[in-house]
């Protein structure tokens, strides 16, 4: 089960698990002092190395480096995080948590018969350095790649730790990885200048979480070769239970086509995309960004209108505004055509959820049922087997079923 770091950290540093049998299934936080006191830092293979955040009015927690060499086929994993969050991720280090579907994927190093032939090759692509290119046809919803991080870093490390200590932590995190993985990391793209390892992280990291949705960055050796496109053909699904990232096709991809993801949230205007992409040090030349001024302005207008529709429907759904049934229908139709024009199908699940709620509010249960089902199908596709992500969807379906039962009784 997902460990709650607030309960798992209730043991004071230095406690020995055996002395607290009630916590025997809940790994205790380990820092430099407790490692020194107890002489143990299992399951981590090295004694943690910790730094204090730069002092300001409110001193934050320590950040420590933990390395686990046997991670996922001896690729190794270095984690820089708080002792409590490191304790919360111990279960995820074990290969037995990886479901067979991921373990046996052709891109997986854990497959019983060894790594198969993946659906992509990494190669040079014009003007974008290296990239992933399909070497066989990929169908919509196929898992293109399963990848695991070699480094995970708490997001606060970038702001709260002084430059020198951070450089030291990151360098050690790299040095503690097995040599082939060090080389793999060093060969990744750089875009910002400055300390190589920090540049590599800034250019390649992907947002992940540890514990209860605490933001971290993950460095994924293969996934980080995927270039940006505003109209991408894959999305990423990350699991805090396995630390795996699944890269999944959002549409069919032909042989020779580049596999691309969006580095910024979908649906942004041109200026907002440009601003968001500044961090990666390149100018977006995807077909949408490179189109004429008038086309870009039209697209921006569509995207703005889509957001307005979302807010109108949401206000209707929550009772903040009084919408009528014909208005909800009109807004839903307009939304569908804007999503289609802007190729934003990946955002349908967000829009469908709010349409379903707005229909429920005005008592149009047939429309609500249609959108709940469309939305649920998409949630299952995007969230996979992770029931945590599906909880909101199950709640919506339950509310609708109750409303339908009541309507059937009053109709009889
Ligand atoms: C996460 S890496 C992607 C893989 C990288 N191309 C490589 O050679 O390893 C991000 C870097 O790739 C390049 N890049 C990604 N998408 C791009 C695009 N659409 N146009 C130009 N450069 C891009 C930029 O240099 C960016 O800093």
Coordinates of C-alpha atoms and ligand atoms in Angstrom, one line a residue:
X1 CA 0.0 0.0 0.0
X2 CA 1.0 3.6 -0.6
X3 CA 2.7 4.7 2.7
X4 CA 1.6 7.9 4.3
X5 CA 4.9 9.8 5.1
X6 CA 3.1 11.6 7.9
X7 CA 2.4 8.4 9.8
X8 CA 5.5 6.6 8.6
X9 CA 7.7 9.4 9.9
X10 CA 6.2 9.3 13.4
X11 CA 9.2 7.3 14.7
X12 CA 12.0 9.5 15.7
X13 CA 15.3 9.3 13.8
X14 CA 17.4 6.6 15.4
X15 CA 14.6 4.3 16.4
X16 CA 15.3 0.7 15.6
X17 CA 12.4 -1.0 13.7
X18 CA 12.5 -4.0 16.1
X19 CA 11.8 -1.7 19.1
X20 CA 8.6 -0.6 17.5
X21 CA 6.9 -3.7 16.2
X22 CA 3.7 -1.8 15.5
X23 CA 5.7 0.0 12.8
X24 CA 7.5 -3.0 11.5
X25 CA 5.8 -2.7 8.0
X26 CA 6.4 1.0 7.9
X27 CA 10.1 1.8 7.1
X28 CA 11.5 4.5 9.4
X29 CA 13.2 7.6 8.1
X30 CA 16.9 7.3 7.9
X31 CA 19.3 10.3 8.0
X32 CA 23.0 10.7 8.6
X33 CA 22.6 10.7 12.4
X34 CA 20.3 7.7 12.6
X35 CA 22.6 5.8 10.2
X36 CA 25.5 6.6 12.5
X37 CA 23.6 5.6 15.7
X38 CA 22.2 2.3 14.4
X39 CA 25.0 1.4 11.9
X40 CA 22.3 0.5 9.4
X41 CA 20.7 2.2 6.4
X42 CA 19.0 -0.7 4.6
X43 CA 17.5 -1.0 2.1
X44 CA 19.7 1.8 0.7
X45 CA 23.2 0.5 -0.2
X46 CA 25.1 3.5 1.0
X47 CA 25.0 5.6 4.1
X48 CA 22.8 8.7 3.3
X49 CA 24.5 12.0 2.8
X50 CA 22.5 15.0 3.9
X51 CA 22.5 18.8 3.6
X52 CA 20.5 21.4 5.4
X53 CA 18.4 23.8 3.3
X54 CA 19.7 27.4 3.2
X55 CA 18.4 29.0 6.4
X56 CA 15.7 31.5 6.2
X57 CA 12.9 32.3 8.7
X58 CA 11.4 28.9 8.5
X59 CA 14.1 26.2 8.3
X60 CA 12.8 23.3 6.2
X61 CA 13.6 19.6 6.4
X62 CA 17.0 18.1 5.5
X63 CA 17.6 16.7 2.0
X64 CA 19.5 13.5 1.8
X65 CA 21.0 11.4 -1.0
X66 CA 20.0 7.8 -1.1
X67 CA 21.3 5.3 -3.7
X68 CA 19.9 1.9 -4.4
X69 CA 22.2 0.0 -6.9
X70 CA 20.1 -3.1 -7.7
X71 CA 17.1 -1.0 -8.9
X72 CA 15.3 -2.5 -12.0
X73 CA 18.0 -4.8 -13.4
X74 CA 21.0 -3.2 -11.7
X75 CA 20.5 0.2 -13.4
X76 CA 20.6 1.9 -10.1
X77 CA 18.6 4.8 -8.6
X78 CA 19.8 7.9 -6.7
X79 CA 17.2 9.8 -4.8
X80 CA 17.5 13.3 -3.2
X81 CA 14.6 13.9 -0.9
X82 CA 13.6 14.2 2.7
X83 CA 14.2 11.2 5.1
X84 CA 10.4 10.7 5.5
X85 CA 9.8 10.6 1.7
X86 CA 12.7 8.2 1.2
X87 CA 11.1 5.9 3.8
X88 CA 7.8 6.2 2.0
X89 CA 9.2 4.9 -1.3
X90 CA 11.0 1.8 0.0
X91 CA 8.2 -0.6 -1.2
X92 CA 8.6 0.8 -4.8
X93 CA 12.3 -0.3 -4.9
X94 CA 11.4 -4.0 -5.0
X95 CA 11.0 -5.5 -8.5
X96 CA 8.0 -7.6 -7.3
X97 CA 5.8 -4.4 -7.3
X98 CA 6.1 -4.2 -11.1
X99 CA 3.0 -5.8 -12.7
X100 CA 3.7 -8.4 -15.4
X101 CA 2.3 -6.1 -18.1
X102 CA 5.2 -3.7 -17.5
X103 CA 7.8 -6.2 -16.6
X104 CA 7.4 -8.1 -19.8
X105 CA 7.0 -5.1 -22.1
X106 CA 9.5 -5.4 -25.1
X107 CA 11.3 -2.2 -23.9
X108 CA 11.7 -3.6 -20.4
X109 CA 15.1 -4.7 -18.9
X110 CA 13.2 -6.9 -16.5
X111 CA 11.6 -9.2 -19.0
X112 CA 12.3 -12.9 -18.3
X113 CA 13.7 -13.5 -21.8
X114 CA 15.7 -10.3 -21.8
X115 CA 14.9 -7.0 -23.5
X116 CA 12.9 -7.5 -26.7
X117 CA 12.9 -5.3 -29.7
X118 CA 11.3 -1.9 -28.8
X119 CA 8.9 -0.1 -31.1
X120 CA 11.3 2.9 -31.5
X121 CA 14.9 3.7 -32.3
X122 CA 16.9 6.6 -30.8
X123 CA 18.5 8.5 -33.6
X124 CA 19.5 12.0 -34.8
X125 CA 16.5 14.0 -36.0
X126 CA 17.0 17.3 -38.0
X127 CA 17.4 20.4 -35.8
X128 CA 16.3 18.6 -32.6
X129 CA 19.4 16.6 -31.6
X130 CA 18.4 13.0 -30.9
X131 CA 14.8 11.8 -30.8
X132 CA 12.7 8.6 -30.7
X133 CA 11.5 7.4 -34.1
X134 CA 8.9 4.6 -34.6
X135 CA 10.5 1.5 -36.2
X136 CA 7.2 -0.4 -36.4
X137 CA 3.6 0.7 -36.6
X138 CA 2.2 1.8 -33.2
X139 CA -1.5 1.8 -32.5
X140 CA -3.5 4.3 -30.5
X141 CA -3.2 3.4 -26.7
X142 CA -0.2 1.0 -27.2
X143 CA 2.5 1.3 -24.6
X144 CA 5.5 2.5 -26.6
X145 CA 8.0 2.5 -23.8
X146 CA 8.4 1.5 -20.1
X147 CA 11.2 3.5 -18.4
X148 CA 12.5 3.9 -14.9
X149 CA 14.2 6.9 -13.3
X150 CA 18.0 6.9 -12.6
X151 CA 17.7 10.0 -10.5
X152 CA 14.8 11.5 -8.5
X153 CA 15.2 15.0 -6.9
X154 CA 12.8 16.8 -4.6
X155 CA 11.7 20.0 -6.4
X156 CA 12.6 22.2 -3.3
X157 CA 16.3 21.2 -3.7
X158 CA 16.5 23.6 -6.6
X159 CA 15.3 26.6 -4.6
X160 CA 16.0 25.8 -1.0
X161 CA 19.6 24.4 -1.1
X162 CA 22.5 26.7 -1.7
X163 CA 24.4 26.4 -5.1
X164 CA 27.5 24.7 -3.6
X165 CA 25.7 22.1 -1.5
X166 CA 23.3 21.4 -4.4
X167 CA 26.2 20.9 -6.9
X168 CA 27.8 18.6 -4.4
X169 CA 24.6 16.5 -3.8
X170 CA 23.9 16.2 -7.5
X171 CA 27.5 15.3 -8.4
X172 CA 27.5 12.6 -5.7
X173 CA 24.1 11.3 -6.8
X174 CA 25.6 10.8 -10.3
X175 CA 28.9 9.2 -9.0
X176 CA 27.0 6.7 -6.9
X177 CA 25.2 5.2 -9.9
X178 CA 26.7 2.2 -11.7
X179 CA 29.2 3.3 -14.3
X180 CA 27.1 2.5 -17.5
X181 CA 24.3 4.6 -16.1
X182 CA 26.7 7.5 -15.3
X183 CA 27.8 7.5 -18.9
X184 CA 24.2 7.3 -20.1
X185 CA 23.3 10.4 -17.9
X186 CA 26.4 12.4 -19.0
X187 CA 25.5 11.8 -22.7
X188 CA 22.0 13.3 -22.3
X189 CA 21.2 16.7 -24.0
X190 CA 22.2 20.0 -22.3
X191 CA 20.6 23.4 -23.0
X192 CA 21.2 25.9 -20.2
X193 CA 25.0 26.0 -19.6
X194 CA 26.5 26.0 -16.1
X195 CA 27.3 22.8 -14.1
X196 CA 26.9 19.8 -16.4
X197 CA 24.7 17.7 -14.1
X198 CA 22.4 20.6 -13.2
X199 CA 22.1 21.5 -16.9
X200 CA 21.4 17.8 -17.8
X201 CA 18.7 17.7 -15.1
X202 CA 17.1 21.0 -16.2
X203 CA 17.0 19.9 -19.9
X204 CA 15.7 16.4 -19.3
X205 CA 13.7 16.1 -16.1
X206 CA 10.0 15.1 -16.0
X207 CA 7.7 15.9 -13.1
X208 CA 7.0 12.9 -10.8
X209 CA 5.7 12.5 -7.3
X210 CA 6.8 10.7 -4.1
X211 CA 4.6 10.1 -1.0
X212 CA 1.3 11.9 -1.2
X213 CA 1.7 14.0 -4.4
X214 CA 4.9 15.7 -3.3
X215 CA 6.5 17.1 -6.5
X216 CA 9.9 15.7 -7.5
X217 CA 11.8 15.6 -10.8
X218 CA 12.7 12.3 -12.5
X219 CA 15.5 11.7 -14.9
X220 CA 14.5 8.9 -17.3
X221 CA 17.3 7.8 -19.7
X222 CA 15.2 6.8 -22.7
X223 CA 12.0 8.9 -22.1
X224 CA 14.1 12.1 -21.9
X225 CA 15.1 11.6 -25.6
X226 CA 11.5 12.4 -26.6
X227 CA 11.3 15.8 -28.3
X228 CA 8.5 18.3 -27.9
X229 CA 5.6 18.9 -30.2
X230 CA 2.5 21.0 -29.6
X231 CA 0.4 18.3 -31.2
X232 CA 2.1 15.3 -29.6
X233 CA 1.4 11.6 -30.4
X234 CA 2.2 10.2 -26.9
X235 CA 1.6 11.0 -23.2
X236 CA 3.3 9.8 -20.0
X237 CA 1.7 7.8 -17.2
X238 CA 3.8 7.7 -14.0
X239 CA 3.1 5.4 -11.0
X240 CA 4.3 6.3 -7.5
X241 CA 3.9 2.6 -6.6
X242 CA 6.4 1.3 -9.2
X243 CA 8.2 4.5 -10.2
X244 CA 7.6 3.4 -13.8
X245 CA 6.8 5.8 -16.6
X246 CA 4.7 4.3 -19.4
X247 CA 4.8 6.3 -22.7
X248 CA 1.5 5.7 -24.4
X249 CA 0.3 6.5 -27.9
X250 CA -2.5 9.0 -28.2
X251 CA -3.0 8.1 -31.9
X252 CA -1.7 5.7 -34.5
X253 CA 2.0 6.3 -35.3
X254 CA 3.5 5.2 -38.6
X255 CA 6.9 3.7 -39.2
X256 CA 9.5 6.5 -39.5
X257 CA 7.3 9.0 -37.6
X258 CA 9.0 10.8 -34.7
X259 CA 7.5 10.0 -31.2
X260 CA 6.7 13.4 -29.6
X261 CA 5.2 14.7 -26.3
X262 CA 4.2 18.1 -25.2
X263 CA 6.6 19.7 -22.7
X264 CA 3.9 22.2 -21.7
X265 CA 0.3 21.7 -20.8
X266 CA -1.9 21.1 -23.8
X267 CA -4.3 23.9 -24.8
X268 CA -2.0 26.9 -24.1
X269 CA -1.9 30.0 -26.3
X270 CA 1.1 30.7 -28.5
X271 CA 2.6 33.2 -26.1
X272 CA 2.1 30.9 -23.1
X273 CA 3.7 27.9 -25.0
X274 CA 6.7 30.1 -25.9
X275 CA 7.1 31.2 -22.3
X276 CA 6.8 27.6 -21.0
X277 CA 9.3 26.3 -23.5
X278 CA 12.0 28.9 -22.6
X279 CA 13.3 26.5 -19.9
X280 CA 14.5 24.1 -22.6
X281 CA 16.4 26.7 -24.6
X282 CA 14.8 26.2 -28.0
X283 CA 12.2 28.0 -30.2
X284 CA 9.2 26.0 -30.9
X285 CA 8.9 25.2 -34.6
X286 CA 6.0 22.7 -34.4
X287 CA 3.4 23.3 -37.2
X288 CA 1.1 25.2 -34.9
X289 CA 3.9 27.6 -33.6
X290 CA 5.3 28.0 -37.1
X291 CA 2.0 28.8 -38.8
X292 CA 1.0 32.3 -40.1
X293 CA 0.1 35.1 -37.6
X294 CA -3.5 34.9 -38.6
X295 CA -3.7 31.1 -38.1
X296 CA -2.0 31.4 -34.8
X297 CA -4.4 34.2 -33.7
X298 CA -7.4 32.1 -34.7
X299 CA -6.0 29.1 -32.8
X300 CA -5.4 31.3 -29.7
X301 CA -9.0 32.5 -29.9
X302 CA -10.4 29.0 -30.1
X303 CA -8.3 28.0 -27.1
X304 CA -9.5 31.0 -25.1
X305 CA -13.1 30.2 -26.0
X306 CA -12.6 26.6 -24.9
X307 CA -11.5 27.7 -21.5
X308 CA -14.4 30.1 -21.2
X309 CA -16.8 27.2 -22.0
X310 CA -15.1 25.1 -19.4
X311 CA -15.7 27.8 -16.8
X312 CA -19.3 28.4 -17.9
X313 CA -20.1 24.7 -17.6
X314 CA -18.3 24.4 -14.3
X315 CA -20.2 27.4 -12.9
X316 CA -23.4 25.7 -14.1
X317 CA -22.4 22.3 -12.6
X318 CA -21.6 23.8 -9.2
X319 CA -24.7 26.0 -9.1
X320 CA -22.7 29.3 -9.3
X321 CA -24.6 30.1 -12.5
X322 CA -28.1 29.1 -13.7
X323 CA -27.8 27.3 -17.0
X324 CA -30.7 25.9 -18.9
X325 CA -30.7 22.5 -20.7
X326 CA -30.5 24.0 -24.2
X327 CA -27.5 26.2 -23.1
X328 CA -25.6 23.2 -21.8
X329 CA -26.3 21.3 -25.1
X330 CA -25.1 24.3 -27.1
X331 CA -21.9 24.7 -25.0
X332 CA -21.2 21.0 -25.3
X333 CA -21.5 21.0 -29.1
X334 CA -19.4 24.1 -29.4
X335 CA -16.8 22.5 -27.1
X336 CA -16.7 19.3 -29.2
X337 CA -16.1 21.3 -32.4
X338 CA -13.4 23.5 -30.9
X339 CA -11.6 20.4 -29.5
X340 CA -11.7 18.8 -32.9
X341 CA -10.4 22.0 -34.7
X342 CA -7.5 22.4 -32.2
X343 CA -6.7 18.7 -32.1
X344 CA -7.0 18.7 -28.3
X345 CA -8.7 15.3 -28.0
X346 CA -6.3 14.5 -25.1
X347 CA -8.2 17.1 -23.0
X348 CA -11.6 15.5 -23.7
X349 CA -11.7 13.7 -20.3
X350 CA -11.5 17.0 -18.5
X351 CA -14.2 18.6 -20.6
X352 CA -16.5 15.5 -20.6
X353 CA -16.5 15.4 -16.8
X354 CA -17.7 19.0 -16.5
X355 CA -20.4 18.5 -19.3
X356 CA -21.6 15.4 -17.4
X357 CA -22.0 17.4 -14.2
X358 CA -23.6 20.4 -15.9
X359 CA -26.2 18.0 -17.5
X360 CA -26.9 16.4 -14.1
X361 CA -27.5 19.8 -12.6
X362 CA -30.2 20.7 -15.2
X363 CA -31.7 17.2 -14.8
X364 CA -30.8 16.0 -18.3
X365 CA -29.8 12.5 -17.3
X366 CA -29.5 11.0 -20.8
X367 CA -26.9 13.6 -21.7
X368 CA -25.2 13.1 -18.4
X369 CA -25.0 9.3 -18.9
X370 CA -23.5 9.7 -22.3
X371 CA -20.8 12.0 -21.1
X372 CA -20.1 10.0 -17.9
X373 CA -19.5 6.9 -20.1
X374 CA -17.3 8.8 -22.6
X375 CA -15.3 10.3 -19.7
X376 CA -15.0 7.0 -17.9
X377 CA -13.6 5.3 -21.0
X378 CA -11.0 7.9 -21.3
X379 CA -10.1 7.9 -17.6
X380 CA -9.4 4.2 -17.7
X381 CA -7.2 4.7 -20.8
X382 CA -5.3 7.6 -19.3
X383 CA -5.0 6.4 -15.6
X384 CA -4.5 2.7 -16.4
X385 CA -5.0 0.4 -13.4
X386 CA -4.4 3.1 -10.9
X387 CA -7.6 3.1 -8.9
X388 CA -6.6 6.3 -7.0
X389 CA -7.0 8.3 -10.2
X390 CA -10.3 6.8 -10.9
X391 CA -11.9 7.6 -7.5
X392 CA -13.5 10.9 -8.7
X393 CA -14.9 9.1 -11.8
X394 CA -16.5 6.3 -9.7
X395 CA -18.0 9.0 -7.5
X396 CA -19.6 10.8 -10.5
X397 CA -21.0 7.5 -11.9
X398 CA -22.4 6.7 -8.4
X399 CA -24.1 10.1 -8.1
X400 CA -25.6 9.7 -11.6
X401 CA -26.9 6.2 -10.9
X402 CA -28.6 7.4 -7.7
X403 CA -30.2 10.3 -9.7
X404 CA -31.4 7.8 -12.4
X405 CA -33.0 5.6 -9.7
X406 CA -34.8 8.5 -8.2
X407 CA -36.0 9.7 -11.6
X408 CA -37.3 6.2 -12.4
X409 CA -39.2 5.9 -9.2
X410 CA -40.8 9.4 -9.5
X411 CA -41.6 8.6 -13.2
X412 CA -43.5 5.4 -12.3
Ligands
LIG1 C1 14.4 16.3 -23.2 S1 15.6 16.7 -24.4 C2 15.0 15.9 -25.8 C3 16.0 15.0 -26.4 C4 17.2 15.7 -27.1 N1 16.8 16.1 -28.5 C5 18.4 14.9 -27.2 O1 19.2 15.0 -28.1 O2 18.7 14.1 -26.3 C6 15.2 18.4 -24.7 C7 16.0 19.1 -25.6 O3 15.8 18.7 -27.0 C8 15.7 19.7 -27.9 N2 14.3 19.8 -28.4 C9 13.2 19.1 -27.9 N3 12.2 19.4 -28.7 C10 12.5 20.2 -29.6 C11 11.8 20.9 -30.7 N4 10.5 20.7 -30.9 N5 12.5 21.7 -31.5 C12 13.8 22.0 -31.3 N6 14.6 21.4 -30.3 C13 13.9 20.5 -29.5 C14 16.0 21.0 -27.1 O4 17.4 21.2 -27.3 C15 15.7 20.6 -25.7 O5 16.5 21.4 -24.8

